[in-house]
mmCIF file of C-alpha atoms in Angstrom:
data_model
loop_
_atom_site.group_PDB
_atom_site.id
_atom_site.type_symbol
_atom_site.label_atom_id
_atom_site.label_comp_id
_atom_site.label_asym_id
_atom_site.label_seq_id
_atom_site.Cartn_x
_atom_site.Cartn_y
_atom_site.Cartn_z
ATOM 1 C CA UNK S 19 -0.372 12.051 20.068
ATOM 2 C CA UNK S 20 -2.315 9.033 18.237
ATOM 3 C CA UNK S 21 -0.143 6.876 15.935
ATOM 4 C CA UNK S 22 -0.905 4.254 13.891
ATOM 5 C CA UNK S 23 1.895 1.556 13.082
ATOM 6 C CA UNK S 24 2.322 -0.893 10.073
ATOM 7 C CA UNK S 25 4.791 -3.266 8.484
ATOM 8 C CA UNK S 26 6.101 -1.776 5.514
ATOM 9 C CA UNK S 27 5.869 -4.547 3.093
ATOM 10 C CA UNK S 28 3.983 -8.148 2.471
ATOM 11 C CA UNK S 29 4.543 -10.482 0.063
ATOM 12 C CA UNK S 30 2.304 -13.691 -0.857
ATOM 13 C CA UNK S 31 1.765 -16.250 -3.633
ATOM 14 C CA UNK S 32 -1.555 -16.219 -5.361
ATOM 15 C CA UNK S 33 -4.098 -18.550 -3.490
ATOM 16 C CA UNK S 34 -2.546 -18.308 -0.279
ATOM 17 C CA UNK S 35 -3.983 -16.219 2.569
ATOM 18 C CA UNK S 36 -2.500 -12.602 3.565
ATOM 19 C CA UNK S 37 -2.774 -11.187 7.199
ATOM 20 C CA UNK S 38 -2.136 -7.036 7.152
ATOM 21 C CA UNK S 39 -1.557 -6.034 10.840
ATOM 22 C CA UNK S 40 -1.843 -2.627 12.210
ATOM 23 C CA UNK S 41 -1.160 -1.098 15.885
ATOM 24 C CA UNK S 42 -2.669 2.227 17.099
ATOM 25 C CA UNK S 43 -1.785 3.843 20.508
ATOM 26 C CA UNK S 44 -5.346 6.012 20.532
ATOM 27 C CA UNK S 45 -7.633 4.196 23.229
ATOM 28 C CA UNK S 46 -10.287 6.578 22.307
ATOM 29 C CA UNK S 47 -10.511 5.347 18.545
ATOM 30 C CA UNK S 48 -14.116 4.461 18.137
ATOM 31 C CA UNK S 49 -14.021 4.049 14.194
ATOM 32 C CA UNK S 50 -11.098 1.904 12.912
ATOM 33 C CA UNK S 51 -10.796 1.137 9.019
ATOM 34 C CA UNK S 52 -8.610 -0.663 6.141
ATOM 35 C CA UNK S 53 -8.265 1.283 2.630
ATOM 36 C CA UNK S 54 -6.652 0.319 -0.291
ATOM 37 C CA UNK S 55 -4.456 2.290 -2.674
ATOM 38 C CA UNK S 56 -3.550 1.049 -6.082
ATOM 39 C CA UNK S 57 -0.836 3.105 -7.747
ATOM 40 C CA UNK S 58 -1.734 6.461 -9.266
ATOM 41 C CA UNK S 59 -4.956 6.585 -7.458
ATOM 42 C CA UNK S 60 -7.013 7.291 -4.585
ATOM 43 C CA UNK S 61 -8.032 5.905 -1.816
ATOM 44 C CA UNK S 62 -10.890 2.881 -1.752
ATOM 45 C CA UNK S 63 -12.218 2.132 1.486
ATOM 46 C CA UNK S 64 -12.327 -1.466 1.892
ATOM 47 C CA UNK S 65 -14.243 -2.090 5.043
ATOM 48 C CA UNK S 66 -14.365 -0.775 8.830
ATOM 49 C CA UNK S 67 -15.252 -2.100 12.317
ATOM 50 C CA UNK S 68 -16.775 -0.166 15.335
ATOM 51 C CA UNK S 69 -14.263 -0.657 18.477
ATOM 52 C CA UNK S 70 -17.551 -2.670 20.083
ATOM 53 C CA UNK S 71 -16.475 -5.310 17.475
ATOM 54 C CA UNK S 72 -14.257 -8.226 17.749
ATOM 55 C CA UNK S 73 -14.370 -9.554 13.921
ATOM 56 C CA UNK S 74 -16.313 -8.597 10.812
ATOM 57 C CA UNK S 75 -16.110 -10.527 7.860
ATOM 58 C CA UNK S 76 -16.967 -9.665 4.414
ATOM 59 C CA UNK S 77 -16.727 -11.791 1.341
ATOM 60 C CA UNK S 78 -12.601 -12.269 1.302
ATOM 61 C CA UNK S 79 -11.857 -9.869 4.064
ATOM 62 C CA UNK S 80 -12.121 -10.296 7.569
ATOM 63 C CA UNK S 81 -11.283 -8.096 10.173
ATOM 64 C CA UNK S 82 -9.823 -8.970 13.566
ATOM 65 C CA UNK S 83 -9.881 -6.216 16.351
ATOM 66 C CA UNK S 84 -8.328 -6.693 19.518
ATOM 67 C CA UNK S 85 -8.466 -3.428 21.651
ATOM 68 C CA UNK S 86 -6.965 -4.537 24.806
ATOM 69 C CA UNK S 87 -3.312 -4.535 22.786
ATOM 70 C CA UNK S 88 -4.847 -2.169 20.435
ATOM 71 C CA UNK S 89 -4.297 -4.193 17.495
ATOM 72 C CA UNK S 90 -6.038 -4.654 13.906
ATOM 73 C CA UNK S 91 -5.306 -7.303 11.143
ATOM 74 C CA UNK S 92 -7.036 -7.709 7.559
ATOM 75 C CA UNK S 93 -6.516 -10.982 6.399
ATOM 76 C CA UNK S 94 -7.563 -11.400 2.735
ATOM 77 C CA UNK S 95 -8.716 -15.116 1.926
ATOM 78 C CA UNK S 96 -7.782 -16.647 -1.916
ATOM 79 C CA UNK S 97 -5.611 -13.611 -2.316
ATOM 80 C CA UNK S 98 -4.954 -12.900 -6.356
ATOM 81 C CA UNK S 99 -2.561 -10.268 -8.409
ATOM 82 C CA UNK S 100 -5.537 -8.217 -8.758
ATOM 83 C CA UNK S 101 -4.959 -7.288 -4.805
ATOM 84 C CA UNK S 102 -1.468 -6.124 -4.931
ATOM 85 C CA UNK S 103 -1.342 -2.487 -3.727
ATOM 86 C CA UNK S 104 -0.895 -0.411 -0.604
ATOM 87 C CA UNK S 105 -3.295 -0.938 1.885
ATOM 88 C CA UNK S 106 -3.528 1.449 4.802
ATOM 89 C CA UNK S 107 -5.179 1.265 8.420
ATOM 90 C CA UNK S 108 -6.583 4.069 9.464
ATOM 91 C CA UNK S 109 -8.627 5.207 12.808
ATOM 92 C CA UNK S 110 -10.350 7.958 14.056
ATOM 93 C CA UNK S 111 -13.018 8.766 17.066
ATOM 94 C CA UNK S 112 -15.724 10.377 15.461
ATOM 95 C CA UNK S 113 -17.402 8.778 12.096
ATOM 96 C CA UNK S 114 -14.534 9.155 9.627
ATOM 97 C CA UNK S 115 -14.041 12.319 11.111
ATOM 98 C CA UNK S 116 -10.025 13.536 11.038
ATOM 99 C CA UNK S 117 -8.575 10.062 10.024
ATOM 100 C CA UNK S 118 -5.072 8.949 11.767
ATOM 101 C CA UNK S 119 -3.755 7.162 8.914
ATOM 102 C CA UNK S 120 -0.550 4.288 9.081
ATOM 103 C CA UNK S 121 2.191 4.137 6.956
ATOM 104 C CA UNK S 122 0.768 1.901 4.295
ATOM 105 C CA UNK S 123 1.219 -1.851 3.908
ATOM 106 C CA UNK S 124 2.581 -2.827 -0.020
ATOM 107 C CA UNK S 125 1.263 -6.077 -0.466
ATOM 108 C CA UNK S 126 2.808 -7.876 -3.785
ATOM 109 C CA UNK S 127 0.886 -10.756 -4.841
ATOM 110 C CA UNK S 128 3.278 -13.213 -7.073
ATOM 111 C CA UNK S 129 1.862 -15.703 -9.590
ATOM 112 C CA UNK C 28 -22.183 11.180 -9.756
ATOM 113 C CA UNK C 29 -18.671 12.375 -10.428
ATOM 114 C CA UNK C 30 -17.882 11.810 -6.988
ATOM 115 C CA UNK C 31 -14.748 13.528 -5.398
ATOM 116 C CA UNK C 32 -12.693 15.460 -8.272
ATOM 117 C CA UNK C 33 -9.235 17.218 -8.220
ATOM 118 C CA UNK C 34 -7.421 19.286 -10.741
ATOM 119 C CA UNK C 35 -5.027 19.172 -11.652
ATOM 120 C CA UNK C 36 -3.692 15.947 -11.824
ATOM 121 C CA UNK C 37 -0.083 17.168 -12.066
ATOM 122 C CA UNK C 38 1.499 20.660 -11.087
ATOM 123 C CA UNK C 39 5.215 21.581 -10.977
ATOM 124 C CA UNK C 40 6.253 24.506 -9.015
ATOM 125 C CA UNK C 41 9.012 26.860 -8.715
ATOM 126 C CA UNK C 42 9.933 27.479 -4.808
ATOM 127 C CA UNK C 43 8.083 31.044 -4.264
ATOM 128 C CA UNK C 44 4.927 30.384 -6.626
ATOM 129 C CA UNK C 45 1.906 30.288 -5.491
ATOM 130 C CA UNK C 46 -1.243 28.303 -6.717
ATOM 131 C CA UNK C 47 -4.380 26.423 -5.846
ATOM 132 C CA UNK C 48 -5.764 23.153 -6.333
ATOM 133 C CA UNK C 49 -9.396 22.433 -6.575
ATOM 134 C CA UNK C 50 -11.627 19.960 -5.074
ATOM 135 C CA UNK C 51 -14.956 19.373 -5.631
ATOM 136 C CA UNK C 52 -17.904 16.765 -5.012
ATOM 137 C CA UNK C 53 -21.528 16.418 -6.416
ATOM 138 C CA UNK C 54 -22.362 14.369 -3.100
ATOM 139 C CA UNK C 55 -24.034 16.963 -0.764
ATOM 140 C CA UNK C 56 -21.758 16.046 1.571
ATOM 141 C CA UNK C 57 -21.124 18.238 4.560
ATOM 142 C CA UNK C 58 -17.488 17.155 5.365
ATOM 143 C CA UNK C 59 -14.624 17.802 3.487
ATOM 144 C CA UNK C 60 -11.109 17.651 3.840
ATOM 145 C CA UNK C 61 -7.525 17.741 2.161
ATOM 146 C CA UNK C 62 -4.544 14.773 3.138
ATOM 147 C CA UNK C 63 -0.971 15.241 2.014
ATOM 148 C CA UNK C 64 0.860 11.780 1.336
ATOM 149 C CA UNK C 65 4.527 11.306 1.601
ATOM 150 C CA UNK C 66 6.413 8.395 1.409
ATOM 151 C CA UNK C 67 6.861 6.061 4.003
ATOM 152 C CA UNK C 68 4.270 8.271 6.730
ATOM 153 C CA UNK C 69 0.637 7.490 5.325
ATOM 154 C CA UNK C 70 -1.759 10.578 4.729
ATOM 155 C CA UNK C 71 -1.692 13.250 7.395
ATOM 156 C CA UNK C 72 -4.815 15.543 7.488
ATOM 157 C CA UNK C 73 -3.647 19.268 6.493
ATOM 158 C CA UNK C 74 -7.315 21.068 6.831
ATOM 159 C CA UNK C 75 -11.121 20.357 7.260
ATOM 160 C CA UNK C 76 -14.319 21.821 6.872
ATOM 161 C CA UNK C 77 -17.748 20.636 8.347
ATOM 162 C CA UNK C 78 -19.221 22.655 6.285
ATOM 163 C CA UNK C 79 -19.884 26.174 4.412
ATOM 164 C CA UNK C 80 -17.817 28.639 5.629
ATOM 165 C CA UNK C 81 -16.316 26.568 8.750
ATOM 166 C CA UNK C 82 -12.828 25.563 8.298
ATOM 167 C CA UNK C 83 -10.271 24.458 10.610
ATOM 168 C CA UNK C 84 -6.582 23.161 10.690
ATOM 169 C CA UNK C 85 -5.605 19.266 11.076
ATOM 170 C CA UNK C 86 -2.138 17.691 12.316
ATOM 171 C CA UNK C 87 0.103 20.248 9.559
ATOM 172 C CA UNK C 88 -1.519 23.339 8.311
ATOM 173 C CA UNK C 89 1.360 25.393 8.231
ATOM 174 C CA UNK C 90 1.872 26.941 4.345
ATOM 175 C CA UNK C 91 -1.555 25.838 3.355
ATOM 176 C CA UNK C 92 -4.611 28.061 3.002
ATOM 177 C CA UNK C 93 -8.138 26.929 2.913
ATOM 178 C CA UNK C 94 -12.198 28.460 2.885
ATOM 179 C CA UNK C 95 -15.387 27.073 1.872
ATOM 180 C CA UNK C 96 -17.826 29.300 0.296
ATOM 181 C CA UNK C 97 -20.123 26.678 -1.202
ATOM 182 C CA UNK C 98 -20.870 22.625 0.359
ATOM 183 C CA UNK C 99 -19.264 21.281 -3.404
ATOM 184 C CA UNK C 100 -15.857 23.421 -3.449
ATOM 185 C CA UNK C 101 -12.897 23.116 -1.037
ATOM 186 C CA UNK C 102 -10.252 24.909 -2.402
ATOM 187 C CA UNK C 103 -6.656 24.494 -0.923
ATOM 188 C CA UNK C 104 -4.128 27.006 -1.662
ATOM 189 C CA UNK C 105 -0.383 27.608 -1.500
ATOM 190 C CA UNK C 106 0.516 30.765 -1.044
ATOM 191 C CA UNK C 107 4.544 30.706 -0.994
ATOM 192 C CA UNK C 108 5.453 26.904 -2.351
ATOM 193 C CA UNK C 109 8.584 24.928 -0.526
ATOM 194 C CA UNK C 110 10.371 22.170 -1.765
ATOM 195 C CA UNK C 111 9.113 20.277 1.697
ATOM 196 C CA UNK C 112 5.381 20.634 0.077
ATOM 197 C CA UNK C 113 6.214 18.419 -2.965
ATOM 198 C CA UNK C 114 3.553 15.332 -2.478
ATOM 199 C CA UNK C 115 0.497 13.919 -3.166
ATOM 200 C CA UNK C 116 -2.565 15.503 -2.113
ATOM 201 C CA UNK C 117 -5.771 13.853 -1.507
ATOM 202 C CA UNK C 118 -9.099 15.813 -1.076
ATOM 203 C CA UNK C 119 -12.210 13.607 0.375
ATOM 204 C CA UNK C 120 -15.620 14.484 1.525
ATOM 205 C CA UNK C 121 -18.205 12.375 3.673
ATOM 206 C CA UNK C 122 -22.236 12.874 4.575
ATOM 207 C CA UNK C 123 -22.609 13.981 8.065
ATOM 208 C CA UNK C 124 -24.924 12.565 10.699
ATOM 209 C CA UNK C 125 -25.654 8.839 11.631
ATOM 210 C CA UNK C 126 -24.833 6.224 9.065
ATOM 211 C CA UNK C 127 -22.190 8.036 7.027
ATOM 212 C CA UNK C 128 -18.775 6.575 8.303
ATOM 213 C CA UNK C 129 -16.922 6.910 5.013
ATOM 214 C CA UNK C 130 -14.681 9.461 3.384
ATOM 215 C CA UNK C 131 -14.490 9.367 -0.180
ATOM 216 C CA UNK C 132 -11.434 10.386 -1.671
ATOM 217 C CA UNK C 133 -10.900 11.863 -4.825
ATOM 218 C CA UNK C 134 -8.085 10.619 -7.628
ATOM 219 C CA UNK C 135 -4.819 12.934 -6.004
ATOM 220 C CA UNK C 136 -2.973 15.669 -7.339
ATOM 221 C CA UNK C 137 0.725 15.235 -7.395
ATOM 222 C CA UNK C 138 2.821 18.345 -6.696
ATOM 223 C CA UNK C 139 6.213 19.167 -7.467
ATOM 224 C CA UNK C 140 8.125 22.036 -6.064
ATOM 225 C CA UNK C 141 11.423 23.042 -7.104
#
């Protein structure tokens, strides 16, 4: 079946750049997206990409999608404490329809 | 808009109880569903609905009961609770149709089952 694969952990110093990778196995995946989970809550949806994309980029976030190895990064420009959480990768074929989520990334952001 | 909302926030069960936790959105939106989180394997989708009175099962149904009787509430319910259902469960809901390509998730009610 699908699966979606991520590092477990990631940890930066403030200012510097962070790069959140994520592998799926799903060719079909149409939709693919990055969420973010700070603790005790739900789920924030940070940004998505069609699989017709290569990059989007949005404010501090880009995206990088490269389907032939089936792989997906977030990298998060300038990155400050106020972005430590759990950030998960998630894809699915039909519009957010039935999400295949990863295993969560915990990025820690130190001063 | 209140958006996605759970209750409760917190349950504890004894193995053999039963309950149900609520889910409701203010949204319109078509699409609902229910996640269960555990540690170290992401969210895995339990059951769906595209809308009233269609339901069906995602990658681990099994112990979980659902319906839809109205587009705002998705009920989920445990009829026998196991220790293996202690987690965090997420409800979320999205607009169907071209355009929408975004679940919103409500806040998470964390279960305990003893």
């Amino acid at each position: 079946g699908e699966d979606v694969e991520q590092s477990l952990f990631l940890s930066v110093r403030e200012g510097d750049s962070s790069v959140i990778n994520c592998t799926y196995t799903d060719s079909s995946s149409t939709y693919l997206y990055w969420y973010k989970q700070e603790p005790g809550a739900g789920l924030q949806l940070l940004t998505y990409i069609f699989s017709n994309m290569d990059m989007k980029q949005d404010q501090r976030l880009t995206v990088l999608l490269n389907k032939k190895d089936k792989h997906l990064s977030l990298r998060i420009a300038d990155t400050q404490t106020g972005d430590s959480a759990i950030y998960f990768c998630a894809e699915s074929r039909w519009a957010a329809d039935k999400l295949i989520f990863g295993t969560g990334t915990r990025l820690q952001v130190f001063p | 808009n209140a958006g996605v909302t759970q209750t409760p926030k917190f349950q504890v069960l004894k193995t053999g109880q039963s309950m149900t936790l609520q889910c409701a959105q203010d949204m319109n939106h078509e699409y609902m569903s229910w996640y269960r989180q555990d540690p170290g394997m992401g969210l895995r989708l339990i059951h769906y609905s595209v809308g009233a009175g269609i339901t069906d099962q995602g990658e681990v149904p099994n112990g979980y009961n659902v319906s839809r009787s109205t587009t705002e509430d998705f009920p989920l319910r445990l009829l026998s609770a196991a220790p293996s259902q202690t987690s965090v469960y997420f409800c979320a809901s999205k607009g169907e149709g071209q355009g929408y390509n975004e679940q919103f998730f409500g806040p998470g009610t964390r279960l305990t089952v003893l």
